[in-house]
Amino acid sequence: MQYPPTHLVVMGVAGSGKSTLAAALADRLGWACAEADEFHPAANIDKMSQGIPLQDDDRWPWLGEIRDWMTAKSRDGLSTVLTCSALKQSYRRLLSEAGGRVVFLHLDGGADLIGQRMQGREGHFMPPTLLPSQLATLEPLSQEELDAGSLRLDISRSPEELVAAVVQALGLDADQAPRAS
């Protein structure tokens, strides 16, 4: 069986492990991988670097760029793995407009664990002081989103365990999925 182009959007607040899981999934599946941070305009990065939370007006063009990237990959017959906070259901609805199947993988965990992870990382423009605003903005996956195939994943599990859980839950097989070229 050949899969239609699928986009795994690894979502959650900063420090939840999106980049780690996305890289591991892309490696396991051989799919194109991107970081949503790469799509931010300089103005957004400047704001976040100064500890200023983004507003919806800052996010809509950024989310549109991400959706369009996924659609372009779908047109080429490629599946993708993408990191994106996707904190609100309205953001996820916009991303779901991309061509192909869009599945959200919500990395879920306690504020203490996420805060510890953020303290330990270096070279990232998102300061730990923005974690409370991200947690306040986060709208967990709805039952409708879960019923459509999106997954809530416990970040206390290892990346290897999470990859195995995603591959099994979604019935993905690297030998049958559209690969990055």
Short mmCIF file of N, CA, C and O in Angstrom, two decimals, residues 13-147:
data_model
loop_
_atom_site.label_atom_id
_atom_site.label_comp_id
_atom_site.label_asym_id
_atom_site.label_seq_id
_atom_site.Cartn_x
_atom_site.Cartn_y
_atom_site.Cartn_z
N VAL A 13 4.38 23.30 23.43
CA VAL A 13 5.04 24.53 23.87
C VAL A 13 6.54 24.41 23.69
O VAL A 13 7.08 23.31 23.48
N ALA A 14 7.23 25.54 23.76
CA ALA A 14 8.69 25.55 23.67
C ALA A 14 9.27 24.64 24.75
O ALA A 14 8.77 24.61 25.88
N GLY A 15 10.30 23.90 24.39
CA GLY A 15 10.98 23.04 25.34
C GLY A 15 10.36 21.67 25.52
O GLY A 15 10.85 20.87 26.32
N SER A 16 9.31 21.36 24.77
CA SER A 16 8.64 20.07 24.95
C SER A 16 9.32 18.93 24.20
O SER A 16 8.99 17.77 24.41
N GLY A 17 10.27 19.24 23.34
CA GLY A 17 11.01 18.20 22.62
C GLY A 17 10.61 18.04 21.17
O GLY A 17 10.86 17.00 20.56
N LYS A 18 10.00 19.08 20.59
CA LYS A 18 9.53 18.99 19.20
C LYS A 18 10.66 18.68 18.23
O LYS A 18 10.52 17.79 17.38
N SER A 19 11.76 19.38 18.33
CA SER A 19 12.86 19.20 17.37
C SER A 19 13.45 17.80 17.48
O SER A 19 13.75 17.16 16.45
N THR A 20 13.61 17.31 18.69
CA THR A 20 14.18 15.98 18.89
C THR A 20 13.29 14.91 18.28
O THR A 20 13.77 14.03 17.54
N LEU A 21 11.99 14.97 18.56
CA LEU A 21 11.08 13.96 18.03
C LEU A 21 10.95 14.08 16.52
O LEU A 21 10.96 13.07 15.81
N ALA A 22 10.85 15.30 16.00
CA ALA A 22 10.71 15.48 14.55
C ALA A 22 11.91 14.90 13.82
O ALA A 22 11.76 14.21 12.81
N ALA A 23 13.11 15.18 14.30
CA ALA A 23 14.32 14.65 13.65
C ALA A 23 14.33 13.13 13.69
O ALA A 23 14.68 12.47 12.70
N ALA A 24 13.92 12.55 14.82
CA ALA A 24 13.92 11.09 14.94
C ALA A 24 12.87 10.47 14.01
O ALA A 24 13.14 9.44 13.38
N LEU A 25 11.70 11.09 13.91
CA LEU A 25 10.67 10.57 13.00
C LEU A 25 11.11 10.69 11.54
O LEU A 25 10.94 9.76 10.76
N ALA A 26 11.66 11.86 11.18
CA ALA A 26 12.11 12.05 9.80
C ALA A 26 13.19 11.04 9.44
O ALA A 26 13.19 10.49 8.33
N ASP A 27 14.09 10.78 10.38
CA ASP A 27 15.15 9.80 10.14
C ASP A 27 14.56 8.39 9.98
O ASP A 27 14.92 7.67 9.05
N ARG A 28 13.65 8.03 10.84
CA ARG A 28 13.03 6.69 10.78
C ARG A 28 12.23 6.50 9.49
O ARG A 28 12.28 5.44 8.88
N LEU A 29 11.50 7.54 9.08
CA LEU A 29 10.61 7.41 7.93
C LEU A 29 11.24 7.84 6.61
O LEU A 29 10.71 7.53 5.54
N GLY A 30 12.35 8.59 6.67
CA GLY A 30 12.97 9.09 5.46
C GLY A 30 12.19 10.24 4.83
O GLY A 30 12.25 10.43 3.61
N TRP A 31 11.47 10.99 5.64
CA TRP A 31 10.63 12.09 5.15
C TRP A 31 11.34 13.43 5.28
O TRP A 31 12.24 13.60 6.11
N ALA A 32 10.93 14.39 4.46
CA ALA A 32 11.44 15.76 4.56
C ALA A 32 11.09 16.30 5.94
O ALA A 32 10.03 15.99 6.49
N CYS A 33 11.98 17.13 6.49
CA CYS A 33 11.77 17.66 7.84
C CYS A 33 12.05 19.16 7.84
O CYS A 33 12.97 19.62 7.16
N ALA A 34 11.25 19.90 8.59
CA ALA A 34 11.47 21.34 8.71
C ALA A 34 11.09 21.80 10.11
O ALA A 34 10.24 21.20 10.77
N GLU A 35 11.73 22.87 10.52
CA GLU A 35 11.42 23.54 11.79
C GLU A 35 10.57 24.76 11.47
O GLU A 35 10.95 25.59 10.64
N ALA A 36 9.44 24.89 12.12
CA ALA A 36 8.57 26.04 11.88
C ALA A 36 9.29 27.35 12.17
O ALA A 36 9.01 28.38 11.54
N ASP A 37 10.26 27.31 13.10
CA ASP A 37 11.02 28.52 13.41
C ASP A 37 11.70 29.09 12.17
O ASP A 37 11.91 30.30 12.07
N GLU A 38 12.03 28.22 11.20
CA GLU A 38 12.70 28.67 9.98
C GLU A 38 11.78 29.54 9.12
O GLU A 38 12.26 30.25 8.24
N PHE A 39 10.48 29.48 9.36
CA PHE A 39 9.50 30.23 8.57
C PHE A 39 9.16 31.58 9.20
O PHE A 39 8.45 32.37 8.59
N HIS A 40 9.64 31.83 10.42
CA HIS A 40 9.34 33.10 11.09
C HIS A 40 10.04 34.26 10.39
O HIS A 40 11.23 34.16 10.06
N PRO A 41 9.34 35.37 10.20
CA PRO A 41 10.02 36.57 9.73
C PRO A 41 10.91 37.12 10.85
O PRO A 41 10.70 36.82 12.04
N ALA A 42 11.88 37.93 10.48
CA ALA A 42 12.82 38.49 11.45
C ALA A 42 12.11 39.24 12.57
O ALA A 42 12.53 39.19 13.73
N ALA A 43 11.01 39.92 12.25
CA ALA A 43 10.29 40.69 13.27
C ALA A 43 9.77 39.78 14.38
O ALA A 43 9.81 40.16 15.57
N ASN A 44 9.30 38.60 14.04
CA ASN A 44 8.82 37.66 15.06
C ASN A 44 9.97 37.18 15.94
O ASN A 44 9.83 37.11 17.16
N ILE A 45 11.08 36.84 15.32
CA ILE A 45 12.24 36.37 16.08
C ILE A 45 12.75 37.47 17.00
O ILE A 45 13.08 37.21 18.16
N ASP A 46 12.76 38.71 16.51
CA ASP A 46 13.18 39.83 17.35
C ASP A 46 12.29 39.97 18.57
O ASP A 46 12.78 40.15 19.69
N LYS A 47 10.98 39.87 18.37
CA LYS A 47 10.05 39.97 19.50
C LYS A 47 10.32 38.88 20.53
O LYS A 47 10.44 39.15 21.73
N MET A 48 10.38 37.64 20.06
CA MET A 48 10.56 36.52 21.00
C MET A 48 11.91 36.62 21.70
O MET A 48 12.01 36.32 22.89
N SER A 49 12.95 37.06 20.98
CA SER A 49 14.27 37.20 21.58
C SER A 49 14.27 38.22 22.71
O SER A 49 15.06 38.13 23.65
N GLN A 50 13.36 39.19 22.62
CA GLN A 50 13.24 40.22 23.65
C GLN A 50 12.26 39.81 24.75
O GLN A 50 11.96 40.60 25.64
N GLY A 51 11.73 38.58 24.66
CA GLY A 51 10.80 38.10 25.66
C GLY A 51 9.38 38.59 25.46
O GLY A 51 8.56 38.53 26.37
N ILE A 52 9.07 39.07 24.25
CA ILE A 52 7.73 39.58 23.94
C ILE A 52 6.94 38.48 23.26
O ILE A 52 7.32 38.00 22.19
N PRO A 53 5.82 38.04 23.87
CA PRO A 53 5.03 36.98 23.24
C PRO A 53 4.44 37.44 21.91
O PRO A 53 4.06 38.60 21.75
N LEU A 54 4.37 36.53 20.96
CA LEU A 54 3.73 36.82 19.68
C LEU A 54 2.22 36.90 19.85
O LEU A 54 1.65 36.21 20.70
N GLN A 55 1.59 37.71 19.04
CA GLN A 55 0.14 37.83 18.99
C GLN A 55 -0.35 37.11 17.73
O GLN A 55 0.43 36.79 16.83
N ASP A 56 -1.65 36.89 17.66
CA ASP A 56 -2.21 36.21 16.49
C ASP A 56 -1.83 36.91 15.19
O ASP A 56 -1.53 36.24 14.19
N ASP A 57 -1.83 38.24 15.18
CA ASP A 57 -1.47 38.97 13.95
C ASP A 57 -0.04 38.66 13.51
O ASP A 57 0.26 38.73 12.32
N ASP A 58 0.83 38.31 14.46
CA ASP A 58 2.20 37.91 14.13
C ASP A 58 2.23 36.48 13.56
O ASP A 58 3.09 36.16 12.74
N ARG A 59 1.31 35.66 14.02
CA ARG A 59 1.35 34.24 13.70
C ARG A 59 0.68 33.87 12.38
O ARG A 59 1.10 32.91 11.73
N TRP A 60 -0.39 34.56 11.99
CA TRP A 60 -1.14 34.13 10.80
C TRP A 60 -0.28 34.04 9.53
O TRP A 60 -0.34 33.02 8.83
N PRO A 61 0.51 35.05 9.20
CA PRO A 61 1.35 34.91 7.97
C PRO A 61 2.36 33.77 8.09
O PRO A 61 2.61 33.04 7.13
N TRP A 62 2.92 33.59 9.27
CA TRP A 62 3.87 32.51 9.53
C TRP A 62 3.21 31.16 9.33
O TRP A 62 3.76 30.28 8.64
N LEU A 63 2.03 30.97 9.90
CA LEU A 63 1.31 29.71 9.74
C LEU A 63 0.93 29.46 8.28
O LEU A 63 0.96 28.32 7.80
N GLY A 64 0.57 30.52 7.56
CA GLY A 64 0.26 30.40 6.14
C GLY A 64 1.45 29.90 5.34
O GLY A 64 1.31 29.08 4.42
N GLU A 65 2.63 30.39 5.67
CA GLU A 65 3.86 29.94 5.00
C GLU A 65 4.09 28.45 5.24
O GLU A 65 4.48 27.71 4.34
N ILE A 66 3.86 28.02 6.47
CA ILE A 66 4.05 26.61 6.81
C ILE A 66 3.05 25.75 6.04
O ILE A 66 3.41 24.72 5.46
N ARG A 67 1.79 26.16 6.03
CA ARG A 67 0.75 25.43 5.29
C ARG A 67 1.14 25.32 3.82
O ARG A 67 1.03 24.25 3.21
N ASP A 68 1.60 26.42 3.24
CA ASP A 68 1.96 26.42 1.83
C ASP A 68 3.16 25.51 1.55
O ASP A 68 3.22 24.87 0.49
N TRP A 69 4.11 25.44 2.48
CA TRP A 69 5.26 24.54 2.32
C TRP A 69 4.79 23.10 2.30
O TRP A 69 5.22 22.31 1.44
N MET A 70 3.90 22.74 3.23
CA MET A 70 3.38 21.36 3.26
C MET A 70 2.63 21.05 1.96
O MET A 70 2.78 19.96 1.40
N THR A 71 1.84 21.99 1.48
CA THR A 71 1.10 21.78 0.23
C THR A 71 2.05 21.57 -0.94
O THR A 71 1.82 20.67 -1.77
N ALA A 72 3.11 22.36 -1.01
CA ALA A 72 4.09 22.19 -2.09
C ALA A 72 4.74 20.81 -2.02
O ALA A 72 4.93 20.15 -3.06
N LYS A 73 5.06 20.35 -0.83
CA LYS A 73 5.64 19.01 -0.68
C LYS A 73 4.64 17.95 -1.13
O LYS A 73 5.00 16.97 -1.79
N SER A 74 3.36 18.14 -0.77
CA SER A 74 2.32 17.19 -1.19
C SER A 74 2.23 17.11 -2.71
O SER A 74 2.08 16.03 -3.27
N ARG A 75 2.29 18.27 -3.37
CA ARG A 75 2.22 18.30 -4.83
C ARG A 75 3.36 17.49 -5.44
O ARG A 75 3.21 16.92 -6.52
N ASP A 76 4.49 17.45 -4.74
CA ASP A 76 5.63 16.66 -5.20
C ASP A 76 5.52 15.21 -4.76
O ASP A 76 6.45 14.42 -4.98
N GLY A 77 4.42 14.85 -4.06
CA GLY A 77 4.22 13.49 -3.60
C GLY A 77 4.99 13.13 -2.36
O GLY A 77 5.18 11.96 -2.05
N LEU A 78 5.46 14.15 -1.62
CA LEU A 78 6.31 13.91 -0.45
C LEU A 78 5.57 14.10 0.86
O LEU A 78 4.75 15.02 1.00
N SER A 79 5.89 13.26 1.82
CA SER A 79 5.42 13.40 3.19
C SER A 79 6.46 14.19 3.98
O SER A 79 7.64 14.24 3.60
N THR A 80 6.01 14.81 5.08
CA THR A 80 6.91 15.66 5.85
C THR A 80 6.72 15.44 7.35
O THR A 80 5.69 14.95 7.80
N VAL A 81 7.73 15.87 8.08
CA VAL A 81 7.66 16.00 9.53
C VAL A 81 8.05 17.44 9.82
O VAL A 81 9.04 17.95 9.28
N LEU A 82 7.25 18.10 10.63
CA LEU A 82 7.43 19.53 10.87
C LEU A 82 7.23 19.83 12.34
O LEU A 82 6.31 19.30 12.96
N THR A 83 8.08 20.67 12.89
CA THR A 83 7.85 21.17 14.24
C THR A 83 7.06 22.46 14.14
O THR A 83 7.33 23.29 13.28
N CYS A 84 6.07 22.61 14.98
CA CYS A 84 5.30 23.86 15.04
C CYS A 84 4.54 23.86 16.36
O CYS A 84 3.87 22.87 16.68
N SER A 85 4.61 24.94 17.09
CA SER A 85 3.92 24.98 18.37
C SER A 85 2.43 24.70 18.21
O SER A 85 1.85 23.98 19.01
N ALA A 86 1.78 25.26 17.17
CA ALA A 86 0.36 24.99 16.87
C ALA A 86 -0.49 25.01 18.13
O ALA A 86 -1.28 24.11 18.39
N LEU A 87 -0.34 26.05 18.93
CA LEU A 87 -0.93 26.09 20.25
C LEU A 87 -2.45 26.19 20.28
O LEU A 87 -3.07 25.72 21.22
N LYS A 88 -3.05 26.79 19.26
CA LYS A 88 -4.49 26.98 19.26
C LYS A 88 -5.16 26.12 18.18
O LYS A 88 -4.57 25.84 17.14
N GLN A 89 -6.41 25.75 18.45
CA GLN A 89 -7.16 24.98 17.46
C GLN A 89 -7.29 25.76 16.16
O GLN A 89 -7.23 25.17 15.08
N SER A 90 -7.45 27.08 16.24
CA SER A 90 -7.57 27.88 15.01
C SER A 90 -6.29 27.80 14.18
O SER A 90 -6.35 27.78 12.95
N TYR A 91 -5.13 27.73 14.83
CA TYR A 91 -3.87 27.59 14.10
C TYR A 91 -3.83 26.22 13.41
O TYR A 91 -3.39 26.10 12.27
N ARG A 92 -4.27 25.20 14.15
CA ARG A 92 -4.25 23.85 13.59
C ARG A 92 -5.25 23.72 12.43
O ARG A 92 -4.97 23.01 11.46
N ARG A 93 -6.37 24.42 12.52
CA ARG A 93 -7.32 24.41 11.39
C ARG A 93 -6.66 24.98 10.14
O ARG A 93 -6.80 24.44 9.05
N LEU A 94 -5.92 26.08 10.29
CA LEU A 94 -5.23 26.67 9.14
C LEU A 94 -4.20 25.70 8.58
O LEU A 94 -4.13 25.48 7.36
N LEU A 95 -3.42 25.09 9.44
CA LEU A 95 -2.41 24.13 8.98
C LEU A 95 -3.05 22.92 8.32
O LEU A 95 -2.50 22.36 7.37
N SER A 96 -4.22 22.54 8.79
CA SER A 96 -4.94 21.39 8.23
C SER A 96 -5.42 21.62 6.81
O SER A 96 -5.80 20.67 6.12
N GLU A 97 -5.40 22.87 6.35
CA GLU A 97 -5.79 23.19 4.98
C GLU A 97 -4.72 22.77 3.97
O GLU A 97 -4.95 22.82 2.77
N ALA A 98 -3.56 22.36 4.45
CA ALA A 98 -2.48 21.94 3.55
C ALA A 98 -2.92 20.73 2.74
O ALA A 98 -3.72 19.92 3.19
N GLY A 99 -2.35 20.60 1.54
CA GLY A 99 -2.59 19.42 0.74
C GLY A 99 -2.03 18.19 1.45
O GLY A 99 -1.02 18.27 2.14
N GLY A 100 -2.69 17.06 1.30
CA GLY A 100 -2.26 15.83 1.97
C GLY A 100 -2.95 15.68 3.31
O GLY A 100 -3.79 16.48 3.70
N ARG A 101 -2.56 14.66 4.01
CA ARG A 101 -3.11 14.39 5.34
C ARG A 101 -2.25 15.07 6.38
O ARG A 101 -1.02 14.94 6.35
N VAL A 102 -2.87 15.81 7.30
CA VAL A 102 -2.14 16.50 8.36
C VAL A 102 -2.50 15.85 9.68
O VAL A 102 -3.68 15.75 10.04
N VAL A 103 -1.48 15.39 10.41
CA VAL A 103 -1.66 14.75 11.71
C VAL A 103 -0.85 15.53 12.74
O VAL A 103 0.34 15.78 12.54
N PHE A 104 -1.49 15.89 13.84
CA PHE A 104 -0.82 16.63 14.91
C PHE A 104 -0.38 15.66 16.00
O PHE A 104 -1.13 14.78 16.42
N LEU A 105 0.87 15.82 16.43
CA LEU A 105 1.45 15.01 17.49
C LEU A 105 1.77 15.97 18.64
O LEU A 105 2.77 16.68 18.60
N HIS A 106 0.89 16.01 19.64
CA HIS A 106 1.03 16.96 20.75
C HIS A 106 1.93 16.39 21.83
O HIS A 106 1.58 15.42 22.50
N LEU A 107 3.09 17.02 21.99
CA LEU A 107 4.01 16.65 23.07
C LEU A 107 3.53 17.33 24.34
O LEU A 107 3.59 18.54 24.47
N ASP A 108 3.03 16.52 25.26
CA ASP A 108 2.34 17.01 26.44
C ASP A 108 3.12 16.63 27.68
O ASP A 108 3.56 15.48 27.82
N GLY A 109 3.29 17.60 28.57
CA GLY A 109 4.00 17.32 29.81
C GLY A 109 3.86 18.47 30.79
O GLY A 109 3.36 19.54 30.44
N GLY A 110 4.28 18.26 31.98
CA GLY A 110 4.14 19.26 33.03
C GLY A 110 5.06 20.46 32.84
O GLY A 110 6.13 20.37 32.24
N ALA A 111 4.62 21.58 33.39
CA ALA A 111 5.38 22.83 33.28
C ALA A 111 6.76 22.71 33.92
O ALA A 111 7.73 23.30 33.42
N ASP A 112 6.87 21.96 35.01
CA ASP A 112 8.17 21.83 35.68
C ASP A 112 9.18 21.13 34.78
O ASP A 112 10.32 21.60 34.64
N LEU A 113 8.78 20.02 34.17
CA LEU A 113 9.69 19.28 33.28
C LEU A 113 10.07 20.13 32.08
O LEU A 113 11.25 20.21 31.70
N ILE A 114 9.10 20.79 31.49
CA ILE A 114 9.38 21.63 30.31
C ILE A 114 10.30 22.79 30.70
O ILE A 114 11.26 23.10 29.98
N GLY A 115 10.04 23.41 31.84
CA GLY A 115 10.89 24.50 32.31
C GLY A 115 12.32 24.06 32.52
O GLY A 115 13.27 24.77 32.16
N GLN A 116 12.50 22.86 33.08
CA GLN A 116 13.85 22.32 33.27
C GLN A 116 14.55 22.12 31.93
O GLN A 116 15.74 22.44 31.78
N ARG A 117 13.81 21.62 30.96
CA ARG A 117 14.39 21.41 29.63
C ARG A 117 14.80 22.74 29.01
O ARG A 117 15.86 22.85 28.38
N MET A 118 13.96 23.75 29.15
CA MET A 118 14.27 25.06 28.57
C MET A 118 15.51 25.67 29.22
O MET A 118 16.32 26.31 28.54
N GLN A 119 15.66 25.49 30.53
CA GLN A 119 16.84 26.02 31.23
C GLN A 119 18.12 25.39 30.71
O GLN A 119 19.16 26.03 30.68
N GLY A 120 18.03 24.12 30.29
CA GLY A 120 19.22 23.38 29.88
C GLY A 120 19.62 23.56 28.43
O GLY A 120 20.67 23.10 28.02
N ARG A 121 18.79 24.22 27.62
CA ARG A 121 19.16 24.33 26.21
C ARG A 121 19.86 25.66 25.94
O ARG A 121 19.60 26.66 26.59
N GLU A 122 20.74 25.61 24.96
CA GLU A 122 21.54 26.79 24.63
C GLU A 122 21.30 27.19 23.19
O GLU A 122 20.97 26.37 22.34
N GLY A 123 21.47 28.48 22.90
CA GLY A 123 21.43 28.96 21.53
C GLY A 123 20.05 29.07 20.93
O GLY A 123 19.92 29.15 19.71
N HIS A 124 19.00 29.08 21.74
CA HIS A 124 17.64 29.21 21.20
C HIS A 124 17.11 30.58 21.55
O HIS A 124 17.33 31.09 22.65
N PHE A 125 16.38 31.19 20.60
CA PHE A 125 15.89 32.55 20.81
C PHE A 125 14.71 32.64 21.77
O PHE A 125 14.36 33.71 22.23
N MET A 126 14.07 31.52 22.08
CA MET A 126 12.89 31.52 22.95
C MET A 126 13.33 31.40 24.41
O MET A 126 13.79 30.35 24.84
N PRO A 127 13.20 32.47 25.19
CA PRO A 127 13.63 32.41 26.59
C PRO A 127 12.61 31.67 27.46
O PRO A 127 11.40 31.66 27.17
N PRO A 128 13.07 31.05 28.55
CA PRO A 128 12.16 30.35 29.46
C PRO A 128 11.06 31.26 30.03
O PRO A 128 10.01 30.76 30.43
N THR A 129 11.29 32.55 30.05
CA THR A 129 10.28 33.47 30.59
C THR A 129 9.00 33.48 29.77
O THR A 129 7.96 33.94 30.26
N LEU A 130 9.04 32.98 28.53
CA LEU A 130 7.83 32.95 27.70
C LEU A 130 7.02 31.66 27.88
O LEU A 130 5.91 31.55 27.34
N LEU A 131 7.54 30.71 28.67
CA LEU A 131 6.80 29.46 28.87
C LEU A 131 5.41 29.69 29.46
O LEU A 131 4.43 29.12 28.95
N PRO A 132 5.26 30.52 30.50
CA PRO A 132 3.90 30.73 31.03
C PRO A 132 2.91 31.25 29.99
O PRO A 132 1.75 30.82 29.97
N SER A 133 3.34 32.14 29.10
CA SER A 133 2.42 32.65 28.08
C SER A 133 2.06 31.55 27.09
O SER A 133 0.93 31.49 26.61
N GLN A 134 3.02 30.68 26.78
CA GLN A 134 2.71 29.57 25.87
C GLN A 134 1.73 28.59 26.52
O GLN A 134 0.79 28.13 25.87
N LEU A 135 1.94 28.28 27.79
CA LEU A 135 1.03 27.37 28.48
C LEU A 135 -0.37 27.96 28.59
O LEU A 135 -1.36 27.23 28.46
N ALA A 136 -0.44 29.27 28.77
CA ALA A 136 -1.75 29.93 28.86
C ALA A 136 -2.47 29.92 27.50
O ALA A 136 -3.69 29.85 27.44
N THR A 137 -1.71 29.97 26.42
CA THR A 137 -2.27 29.99 25.07
C THR A 137 -2.66 28.59 24.59
O THR A 137 -3.59 28.43 23.81
N LEU A 138 -1.97 27.56 25.07
CA LEU A 138 -2.16 26.20 24.59
C LEU A 138 -3.60 25.72 24.74
O LEU A 138 -4.17 25.75 25.83
N GLU A 139 -4.14 25.28 23.64
CA GLU A 139 -5.44 24.59 23.62
C GLU A 139 -5.13 23.14 23.24
O GLU A 139 -4.79 22.85 22.09
N PRO A 140 -5.23 22.21 24.20
CA PRO A 140 -4.91 20.81 23.89
C PRO A 140 -5.76 20.30 22.74
O PRO A 140 -6.82 20.85 22.42
N LEU A 141 -5.30 19.22 22.14
CA LEU A 141 -6.06 18.59 21.05
C LEU A 141 -7.48 18.30 21.53
O LEU A 141 -7.68 17.79 22.63
N SER A 142 -8.43 18.61 20.68
CA SER A 142 -9.83 18.33 20.99
C SER A 142 -10.12 16.86 20.74
O SER A 142 -9.35 16.16 20.06
N GLN A 143 -11.25 16.40 21.23
CA GLN A 143 -11.65 15.02 20.96
C GLN A 143 -11.81 14.80 19.46
O GLN A 143 -11.45 13.75 18.94
N GLU A 144 -12.33 15.81 18.77
CA GLU A 144 -12.49 15.71 17.31
C GLU A 144 -11.13 15.52 16.63
O GLU A 144 -11.00 14.70 15.71
N GLU A 145 -10.12 16.27 17.07
CA GLU A 145 -8.78 16.13 16.50
C GLU A 145 -8.20 14.75 16.80
O GLU A 145 -7.57 14.12 15.94
N LEU A 146 -8.41 14.27 18.02
CA LEU A 146 -7.92 12.94 18.38
C LEU A 146 -8.64 11.87 17.57
O LEU A 146 -8.01 10.92 17.09
N ASP A 147 -9.95 12.03 17.38
CA ASP A 147 -10.72 11.06 16.60
C ASP A 147 -10.27 11.04 15.14
O ASP A 147 -10.39 10.02 14.46
#
